[in-house]
Amino acid sequence: MDYYTYWSISDLPTNSIKSFEVFLWISIISLIIWIITKKYKKNNGDYEKSILLWLLGIVFSFSIVMFFYLKFWTIDYSEERIQKLLHSSYVSKVEGKISDFKSFEPVSRRGNVTVESFKVDSIEFQYEDALLGRFNRFTKTNNGVFKDGLNVRITFEKTNHNILKVEIAK
């Protein structure tokens, strides 16, 4: 049976935003603010404009140095580590139809938390949509994709059944 990847641990936002990109954006924004401050801020003789310009210059300098360091002198092994995890002996796969699908909202101090659980070939899985929920398509619960009878292949950790990858039959 052919499957397509519906969700994978490599799709997480922490894997898609690189640290060098953060420093690039900080440097661009600080440079724009520096130019605006230099052009439009009036000098009242109280050193406010000079202090702002120096501080923005320091932020720009630090962030541009960090951008070049992280982009050209460090190597990001994130994808290799994820692939190594997905193919390690701590991980198992199960293939079959979803059964006993449940979606409920338990009483929680964290606000509205939706918990979904289901079984695939007698292995029970459960996940919740909390804290950073609804930021990617997997944690958006009640989306109608998972339901009883759906053919899936799930890659998960053997010890605690944490879902690492979900593939749905075509």
mmCIF file of the C-alpha atoms, coordinates in Angstrom:
data_MODEL
# 
_entry.id   MODEL 
# 
loop_
_atom_site.group_PDB 
_atom_site.id 
_atom_site.type_symbol 
_atom_site.label_atom_id 
_atom_site.label_alt_id 
_atom_site.label_comp_id 
_atom_site.label_asym_id 
_atom_site.label_entity_id 
_atom_site.label_seq_id 
_atom_site.pdbx_PDB_ins_code 
_atom_site.Cartn_x 
_atom_site.Cartn_y 
_atom_site.Cartn_z 
_atom_site.occupancy 
_atom_site.B_iso_or_equiv 
_atom_site.pdbx_formal_charge 
_atom_site.auth_seq_id 
_atom_site.auth_comp_id 
_atom_site.auth_asym_id 
_atom_site.auth_atom_id 
_atom_site.pdbx_PDB_model_num 
ATOM 1   C CA . MET A 1 1   ? 0.000   0.000  0.000  1.00 0.00 ? 1   MET A CA 1 
ATOM 2   C CA . ASP A 1 2   ? 1.299   3.490  -0.846 1.00 0.00 ? 2   ASP A CA 1 
ATOM 3   C CA . TYR A 1 3   ? 1.429   6.135  1.896  1.00 0.00 ? 3   TYR A CA 1 
ATOM 4   C CA . TYR A 1 4   ? 2.066   9.848  1.963  1.00 0.00 ? 4   TYR A CA 1 
ATOM 5   C CA . THR A 1 5   ? 3.520   11.664 4.964  1.00 0.00 ? 5   THR A CA 1 
ATOM 6   C CA . TYR A 1 6   ? 0.777   13.593 6.728  1.00 0.00 ? 6   TYR A CA 1 
ATOM 7   C CA . TRP A 1 7   ? 2.960   14.783 9.611  1.00 0.00 ? 7   TRP A CA 1 
ATOM 8   C CA . SER A 1 8   ? 6.518   14.202 10.750 1.00 0.00 ? 8   SER A CA 1 
ATOM 9   C CA . ILE A 1 9   ? 8.647   15.380 13.634 1.00 0.00 ? 9   ILE A CA 1 
ATOM 10  C CA . SER A 1 10  ? 10.838  17.099 11.038 1.00 0.00 ? 10  SER A CA 1 
ATOM 11  C CA . ASP A 1 11  ? 7.850   19.356 10.169 1.00 0.00 ? 11  ASP A CA 1 
ATOM 12  C CA . LEU A 1 12  ? 7.920   21.037 13.576 1.00 0.00 ? 12  LEU A CA 1 
ATOM 13  C CA . PRO A 1 13  ? 8.406   24.810 13.690 1.00 0.00 ? 13  PRO A CA 1 
ATOM 14  C CA . THR A 1 14  ? 11.591  24.335 15.704 1.00 0.00 ? 14  THR A CA 1 
ATOM 15  C CA . ASN A 1 15  ? 13.062  22.516 12.739 1.00 0.00 ? 15  ASN A CA 1 
ATOM 16  C CA . SER A 1 16  ? 11.869  24.935 10.061 1.00 0.00 ? 16  SER A CA 1 
ATOM 17  C CA . ILE A 1 17  ? 13.157  28.189 11.602 1.00 0.00 ? 17  ILE A CA 1 
ATOM 18  C CA . LYS A 1 18  ? 16.927  28.291 11.630 1.00 0.00 ? 18  LYS A CA 1 
ATOM 19  C CA . SER A 1 19  ? 18.857  30.281 14.216 1.00 0.00 ? 19  SER A CA 1 
ATOM 20  C CA . PHE A 1 20  ? 20.843  32.198 11.615 1.00 0.00 ? 20  PHE A CA 1 
ATOM 21  C CA . GLU A 1 21  ? 17.560  33.431 10.076 1.00 0.00 ? 21  GLU A CA 1 
ATOM 22  C CA . VAL A 1 22  ? 16.513  34.902 13.414 1.00 0.00 ? 22  VAL A CA 1 
ATOM 23  C CA . PHE A 1 23  ? 19.741  36.898 13.646 1.00 0.00 ? 23  PHE A CA 1 
ATOM 24  C CA . LEU A 1 24  ? 19.388  38.017 10.020 1.00 0.00 ? 24  LEU A CA 1 
ATOM 25  C CA . TRP A 1 25  ? 15.940  39.457 10.737 1.00 0.00 ? 25  TRP A CA 1 
ATOM 26  C CA . ILE A 1 26  ? 17.135  41.117 13.945 1.00 0.00 ? 26  ILE A CA 1 
ATOM 27  C CA . SER A 1 27  ? 19.978  42.768 12.059 1.00 0.00 ? 27  SER A CA 1 
ATOM 28  C CA . ILE A 1 28  ? 17.697  43.964 9.235  1.00 0.00 ? 28  ILE A CA 1 
ATOM 29  C CA . ILE A 1 29  ? 15.129  45.398 11.657 1.00 0.00 ? 29  ILE A CA 1 
ATOM 30  C CA . SER A 1 30  ? 17.766  47.077 13.818 1.00 0.00 ? 30  SER A CA 1 
ATOM 31  C CA . LEU A 1 31  ? 19.392  48.634 10.725 1.00 0.00 ? 31  LEU A CA 1 
ATOM 32  C CA . ILE A 1 32  ? 16.029  49.987 9.530  1.00 0.00 ? 32  ILE A CA 1 
ATOM 33  C CA . ILE A 1 33  ? 15.291  51.436 12.982 1.00 0.00 ? 33  ILE A CA 1 
ATOM 34  C CA . TRP A 1 34  ? 18.818  52.923 13.095 1.00 0.00 ? 34  TRP A CA 1 
ATOM 35  C CA . ILE A 1 35  ? 18.257  54.657 9.722  1.00 0.00 ? 35  ILE A CA 1 
ATOM 36  C CA . ILE A 1 36  ? 14.827  55.959 10.787 1.00 0.00 ? 36  ILE A CA 1 
ATOM 37  C CA . THR A 1 37  ? 16.238  57.216 14.102 1.00 0.00 ? 37  THR A CA 1 
ATOM 38  C CA . LYS A 1 38  ? 19.188  58.886 12.382 1.00 0.00 ? 38  LYS A CA 1 
ATOM 39  C CA . LYS A 1 39  ? 16.954  60.614 9.841  1.00 0.00 ? 39  LYS A CA 1 
ATOM 40  C CA . TYR A 1 40  ? 13.860  61.612 11.832 1.00 0.00 ? 40  TYR A CA 1 
ATOM 41  C CA . LYS A 1 41  ? 14.803  61.835 15.522 1.00 0.00 ? 41  LYS A CA 1 
ATOM 42  C CA . LYS A 1 42  ? 15.553  65.393 16.571 1.00 0.00 ? 42  LYS A CA 1 
ATOM 43  C CA . ASN A 1 43  ? 18.678  66.094 18.570 1.00 0.00 ? 43  ASN A CA 1 
ATOM 44  C CA . ASN A 1 44  ? 17.548  67.862 21.744 1.00 0.00 ? 44  ASN A CA 1 
ATOM 45  C CA . GLY A 1 45  ? 21.000  68.063 23.282 1.00 0.00 ? 45  GLY A CA 1 
ATOM 46  C CA . ASP A 1 46  ? 20.204  65.438 25.946 1.00 0.00 ? 46  ASP A CA 1 
ATOM 47  C CA . TYR A 1 47  ? 22.135  62.598 24.243 1.00 0.00 ? 47  TYR A CA 1 
ATOM 48  C CA . GLU A 1 48  ? 18.952  60.562 23.711 1.00 0.00 ? 48  GLU A CA 1 
ATOM 49  C CA . LYS A 1 49  ? 19.483  60.294 19.958 1.00 0.00 ? 49  LYS A CA 1 
ATOM 50  C CA . SER A 1 50  ? 23.157  59.306 20.363 1.00 0.00 ? 50  SER A CA 1 
ATOM 51  C CA . ILE A 1 51  ? 22.319  56.662 22.972 1.00 0.00 ? 51  ILE A CA 1 
ATOM 52  C CA . LEU A 1 52  ? 19.618  55.172 20.730 1.00 0.00 ? 52  LEU A CA 1 
ATOM 53  C CA . LEU A 1 53  ? 21.949  55.142 17.720 1.00 0.00 ? 53  LEU A CA 1 
ATOM 54  C CA . TRP A 1 54  ? 24.770  53.502 19.688 1.00 0.00 ? 54  TRP A CA 1 
ATOM 55  C CA . LEU A 1 55  ? 22.458  50.858 21.172 1.00 0.00 ? 55  LEU A CA 1 
ATOM 56  C CA . LEU A 1 56  ? 20.922  50.047 17.801 1.00 0.00 ? 56  LEU A CA 1 
ATOM 57  C CA . GLY A 1 57  ? 24.408  49.895 16.295 1.00 0.00 ? 57  GLY A CA 1 
ATOM 58  C CA . ILE A 1 58  ? 25.521  47.437 18.976 1.00 0.00 ? 58  ILE A CA 1 
ATOM 59  C CA . VAL A 1 59  ? 22.441  45.256 18.397 1.00 0.00 ? 59  VAL A CA 1 
ATOM 60  C CA . PHE A 1 60  ? 23.019  45.368 14.637 1.00 0.00 ? 60  PHE A CA 1 
ATOM 61  C CA . SER A 1 61  ? 26.729  44.538 14.971 1.00 0.00 ? 61  SER A CA 1 
ATOM 62  C CA . PHE A 1 62  ? 26.121  41.637 17.347 1.00 0.00 ? 62  PHE A CA 1 
ATOM 63  C CA . SER A 1 63  ? 23.304  40.174 15.264 1.00 0.00 ? 63  SER A CA 1 
ATOM 64  C CA . ILE A 1 64  ? 25.162  40.431 11.948 1.00 0.00 ? 64  ILE A CA 1 
ATOM 65  C CA . VAL A 1 65  ? 28.255  38.779 13.479 1.00 0.00 ? 65  VAL A CA 1 
ATOM 66  C CA . MET A 1 66  ? 26.058  35.984 14.885 1.00 0.00 ? 66  MET A CA 1 
ATOM 67  C CA . PHE A 1 67  ? 24.327  35.567 11.521 1.00 0.00 ? 67  PHE A CA 1 
ATOM 68  C CA . PHE A 1 68  ? 27.629  35.052 9.689  1.00 0.00 ? 68  PHE A CA 1 
ATOM 69  C CA . TYR A 1 69  ? 28.953  32.783 12.451 1.00 0.00 ? 69  TYR A CA 1 
ATOM 70  C CA . LEU A 1 70  ? 25.865  30.556 12.489 1.00 0.00 ? 70  LEU A CA 1 
ATOM 71  C CA . LYS A 1 71  ? 25.462  30.526 8.710  1.00 0.00 ? 71  LYS A CA 1 
ATOM 72  C CA . PHE A 1 72  ? 29.044  29.910 7.609  1.00 0.00 ? 72  PHE A CA 1 
ATOM 73  C CA . TRP A 1 73  ? 31.027  28.492 10.574 1.00 0.00 ? 73  TRP A CA 1 
ATOM 74  C CA . THR A 1 74  ? 28.619  26.122 12.281 1.00 0.00 ? 74  THR A CA 1 
ATOM 75  C CA . ILE A 1 75  ? 27.006  23.020 10.854 1.00 0.00 ? 75  ILE A CA 1 
ATOM 76  C CA . ASP A 1 76  ? 23.368  22.214 11.579 1.00 0.00 ? 76  ASP A CA 1 
ATOM 77  C CA . TYR A 1 77  ? 22.880  18.507 12.161 1.00 0.00 ? 77  TYR A CA 1 
ATOM 78  C CA . SER A 1 78  ? 19.156  18.709 13.017 1.00 0.00 ? 78  SER A CA 1 
ATOM 79  C CA . GLU A 1 79  ? 17.877  16.796 10.016 1.00 0.00 ? 79  GLU A CA 1 
ATOM 80  C CA . GLU A 1 80  ? 20.521  14.084 10.399 1.00 0.00 ? 80  GLU A CA 1 
ATOM 81  C CA . ARG A 1 81  ? 19.594  13.639 14.088 1.00 0.00 ? 81  ARG A CA 1 
ATOM 82  C CA . ILE A 1 82  ? 15.894  13.378 13.230 1.00 0.00 ? 82  ILE A CA 1 
ATOM 83  C CA . GLN A 1 83  ? 16.542  10.809 10.502 1.00 0.00 ? 83  GLN A CA 1 
ATOM 84  C CA . LYS A 1 84  ? 18.813  8.859  12.861 1.00 0.00 ? 84  LYS A CA 1 
ATOM 85  C CA . LEU A 1 85  ? 16.022  8.876  15.469 1.00 0.00 ? 85  LEU A CA 1 
ATOM 86  C CA . LEU A 1 86  ? 13.405  7.752  12.940 1.00 0.00 ? 86  LEU A CA 1 
ATOM 87  C CA . HIS A 1 87  ? 15.585  4.782  11.939 1.00 0.00 ? 87  HIS A CA 1 
ATOM 88  C CA . SER A 1 88  ? 16.885  3.831  15.402 1.00 0.00 ? 88  SER A CA 1 
ATOM 89  C CA . SER A 1 89  ? 16.119  0.731  17.451 1.00 0.00 ? 89  SER A CA 1 
ATOM 90  C CA . TYR A 1 90  ? 14.098  2.844  19.930 1.00 0.00 ? 90  TYR A CA 1 
ATOM 91  C CA . VAL A 1 91  ? 11.482  3.445  17.252 1.00 0.00 ? 91  VAL A CA 1 
ATOM 92  C CA . SER A 1 92  ? 8.836   1.122  15.905 1.00 0.00 ? 92  SER A CA 1 
ATOM 93  C CA . LYS A 1 93  ? 6.217   1.282  13.152 1.00 0.00 ? 93  LYS A CA 1 
ATOM 94  C CA . VAL A 1 94  ? 2.663   0.079  13.125 1.00 0.00 ? 94  VAL A CA 1 
ATOM 95  C CA . GLU A 1 95  ? 0.463   -0.186 10.077 1.00 0.00 ? 95  GLU A CA 1 
ATOM 96  C CA . GLY A 1 96  ? -3.290  -0.656 9.998  1.00 0.00 ? 96  GLY A CA 1 
ATOM 97  C CA . LYS A 1 97  ? -6.686  0.941  10.412 1.00 0.00 ? 97  LYS A CA 1 
ATOM 98  C CA . ILE A 1 98  ? -7.561  3.439  13.119 1.00 0.00 ? 98  ILE A CA 1 
ATOM 99  C CA . SER A 1 99  ? -10.077 2.082  15.590 1.00 0.00 ? 99  SER A CA 1 
ATOM 100 C CA . ASP A 1 100 ? -11.701 3.334  18.792 1.00 0.00 ? 100 ASP A CA 1 
ATOM 101 C CA . PHE A 1 101 ? -11.119 7.014  17.864 1.00 0.00 ? 101 PHE A CA 1 
ATOM 102 C CA . LYS A 1 102 ? -12.108 9.415  20.669 1.00 0.00 ? 102 LYS A CA 1 
ATOM 103 C CA . SER A 1 103 ? -11.895 13.163 21.017 1.00 0.00 ? 103 SER A CA 1 
ATOM 104 C CA . PHE A 1 104 ? -12.665 14.820 24.354 1.00 0.00 ? 104 PHE A CA 1 
ATOM 105 C CA . GLU A 1 105 ? -11.899 17.906 26.420 1.00 0.00 ? 105 GLU A CA 1 
ATOM 106 C CA . PRO A 1 106 ? -10.891 17.053 29.980 1.00 0.00 ? 106 PRO A CA 1 
ATOM 107 C CA . VAL A 1 107 ? -11.076 19.615 32.781 1.00 0.00 ? 107 VAL A CA 1 
ATOM 108 C CA . SER A 1 108 ? -7.727  21.383 32.737 1.00 0.00 ? 108 SER A CA 1 
ATOM 109 C CA . ARG A 1 109 ? -6.081  24.407 34.281 1.00 0.00 ? 109 ARG A CA 1 
ATOM 110 C CA . ARG A 1 110 ? -4.512  25.171 30.895 1.00 0.00 ? 110 ARG A CA 1 
ATOM 111 C CA . GLY A 1 111 ? -7.794  26.200 29.326 1.00 0.00 ? 111 GLY A CA 1 
ATOM 112 C CA . ASN A 1 112 ? -9.328  24.478 26.335 1.00 0.00 ? 112 ASN A CA 1 
ATOM 113 C CA . VAL A 1 113 ? -7.304  21.344 25.730 1.00 0.00 ? 113 VAL A CA 1 
ATOM 114 C CA . THR A 1 114 ? -8.563  18.705 23.329 1.00 0.00 ? 114 THR A CA 1 
ATOM 115 C CA . VAL A 1 115 ? -7.282  15.163 23.747 1.00 0.00 ? 115 VAL A CA 1 
ATOM 116 C CA . GLU A 1 116 ? -7.583  12.649 20.934 1.00 0.00 ? 116 GLU A CA 1 
ATOM 117 C CA . SER A 1 117 ? -6.885  8.958  21.279 1.00 0.00 ? 117 SER A CA 1 
ATOM 118 C CA . PHE A 1 118 ? -7.094  5.968  18.961 1.00 0.00 ? 118 PHE A CA 1 
ATOM 119 C CA . LYS A 1 119 ? -5.763  2.488  18.422 1.00 0.00 ? 119 LYS A CA 1 
ATOM 120 C CA . VAL A 1 120 ? -3.900  1.011  15.489 1.00 0.00 ? 120 VAL A CA 1 
ATOM 121 C CA . ASP A 1 121 ? -3.408  -2.746 15.608 1.00 0.00 ? 121 ASP A CA 1 
ATOM 122 C CA . SER A 1 122 ? -4.051  -2.809 19.413 1.00 0.00 ? 122 SER A CA 1 
ATOM 123 C CA . ILE A 1 123 ? -1.439  -0.073 20.128 1.00 0.00 ? 123 ILE A CA 1 
ATOM 124 C CA . GLU A 1 124 ? -3.019  2.957  21.776 1.00 0.00 ? 124 GLU A CA 1 
ATOM 125 C CA . PHE A 1 125 ? -1.955  6.491  20.907 1.00 0.00 ? 125 PHE A CA 1 
ATOM 126 C CA . GLN A 1 126 ? -2.990  9.709  22.618 1.00 0.00 ? 126 GLN A CA 1 
ATOM 127 C CA . TYR A 1 127 ? -2.025  13.315 22.040 1.00 0.00 ? 127 TYR A CA 1 
ATOM 128 C CA . GLU A 1 128 ? -3.331  16.678 23.140 1.00 0.00 ? 128 GLU A CA 1 
ATOM 129 C CA . ASP A 1 129 ? -3.587  20.105 21.641 1.00 0.00 ? 129 ASP A CA 1 
ATOM 130 C CA . ALA A 1 130 ? -2.097  22.351 24.302 1.00 0.00 ? 130 ALA A CA 1 
ATOM 131 C CA . LEU A 1 131 ? 0.228   25.330 24.719 1.00 0.00 ? 131 LEU A CA 1 
ATOM 132 C CA . LEU A 1 132 ? 1.520   25.521 21.143 1.00 0.00 ? 132 LEU A CA 1 
ATOM 133 C CA . GLY A 1 133 ? -1.461  23.779 19.660 1.00 0.00 ? 133 GLY A CA 1 
ATOM 134 C CA . ARG A 1 134 ? -2.930  24.788 16.326 1.00 0.00 ? 134 ARG A CA 1 
ATOM 135 C CA . PHE A 1 135 ? 0.487   25.947 15.082 1.00 0.00 ? 135 PHE A CA 1 
ATOM 136 C CA . ASN A 1 136 ? 0.844   23.062 12.690 1.00 0.00 ? 136 ASN A CA 1 
ATOM 137 C CA . ARG A 1 137 ? -1.665  20.818 11.068 1.00 0.00 ? 137 ARG A CA 1 
ATOM 138 C CA . PHE A 1 138 ? -1.002  17.728 13.199 1.00 0.00 ? 138 PHE A CA 1 
ATOM 139 C CA . THR A 1 139 ? -1.829  19.293 16.555 1.00 0.00 ? 139 THR A CA 1 
ATOM 140 C CA . LYS A 1 140 ? -4.952  20.956 15.233 1.00 0.00 ? 140 LYS A CA 1 
ATOM 141 C CA . THR A 1 141 ? -7.378  18.525 16.770 1.00 0.00 ? 141 THR A CA 1 
ATOM 142 C CA . ASN A 1 142 ? -10.926 17.965 15.565 1.00 0.00 ? 142 ASN A CA 1 
ATOM 143 C CA . ASN A 1 143 ? -9.746  18.465 12.000 1.00 0.00 ? 143 ASN A CA 1 
ATOM 144 C CA . GLY A 1 144 ? -11.649 15.465 10.641 1.00 0.00 ? 144 GLY A CA 1 
ATOM 145 C CA . VAL A 1 145 ? -8.596  13.732 9.169  1.00 0.00 ? 145 VAL A CA 1 
ATOM 146 C CA . PHE A 1 146 ? -8.238  11.015 11.800 1.00 0.00 ? 146 PHE A CA 1 
ATOM 147 C CA . LYS A 1 147 ? -11.284 8.783  12.030 1.00 0.00 ? 147 LYS A CA 1 
ATOM 148 C CA . ASP A 1 148 ? -12.173 5.147  12.493 1.00 0.00 ? 148 ASP A CA 1 
ATOM 149 C CA . GLY A 1 149 ? -11.236 2.990  9.509  1.00 0.00 ? 149 GLY A CA 1 
ATOM 150 C CA . LEU A 1 150 ? -8.483  5.255  8.138  1.00 0.00 ? 150 LEU A CA 1 
ATOM 151 C CA . ASN A 1 151 ? -5.430  3.283  6.925  1.00 0.00 ? 151 ASN A CA 1 
ATOM 152 C CA . VAL A 1 152 ? -2.287  4.695  8.522  1.00 0.00 ? 152 VAL A CA 1 
ATOM 153 C CA . ARG A 1 153 ? 1.330   3.857  9.197  1.00 0.00 ? 153 ARG A CA 1 
ATOM 154 C CA . ILE A 1 154 ? 2.636   5.416  12.413 1.00 0.00 ? 154 ILE A CA 1 
ATOM 155 C CA . THR A 1 155 ? 6.270   5.654  13.475 1.00 0.00 ? 155 THR A CA 1 
ATOM 156 C CA . PHE A 1 156 ? 6.505   5.981  17.265 1.00 0.00 ? 156 PHE A CA 1 
ATOM 157 C CA . GLU A 1 157 ? 8.825   5.632  20.241 1.00 0.00 ? 157 GLU A CA 1 
ATOM 158 C CA . LYS A 1 158 ? 8.596   2.152  21.728 1.00 0.00 ? 158 LYS A CA 1 
ATOM 159 C CA . THR A 1 159 ? 8.748   3.222  25.378 1.00 0.00 ? 159 THR A CA 1 
ATOM 160 C CA . ASN A 1 160 ? 5.987   5.822  25.648 1.00 0.00 ? 160 ASN A CA 1 
ATOM 161 C CA . HIS A 1 161 ? 4.246   5.734  22.239 1.00 0.00 ? 161 HIS A CA 1 
ATOM 162 C CA . ASN A 1 162 ? 5.179   9.296  21.280 1.00 0.00 ? 162 ASN A CA 1 
ATOM 163 C CA . ILE A 1 163 ? 4.176   9.785  17.654 1.00 0.00 ? 163 ILE A CA 1 
ATOM 164 C CA . LEU A 1 164 ? 7.122   10.721 15.430 1.00 0.00 ? 164 LEU A CA 1 
ATOM 165 C CA . LYS A 1 165 ? 5.589   10.332 11.990 1.00 0.00 ? 165 LYS A CA 1 
ATOM 166 C CA . VAL A 1 166 ? 2.099   9.747  10.599 1.00 0.00 ? 166 VAL A CA 1 
ATOM 167 C CA . GLU A 1 167 ? 1.581   8.429  7.075  1.00 0.00 ? 167 GLU A CA 1 
ATOM 168 C CA . ILE A 1 168 ? -1.867  8.038  5.517  1.00 0.00 ? 168 ILE A CA 1 
ATOM 169 C CA . ALA A 1 169 ? -2.729  5.585  2.756  1.00 0.00 ? 169 ALA A CA 1 
ATOM 170 C CA . LYS A 1 170 ? -3.333  7.109  -0.665 1.00 0.00 ? 170 LYS A CA 1 
# 
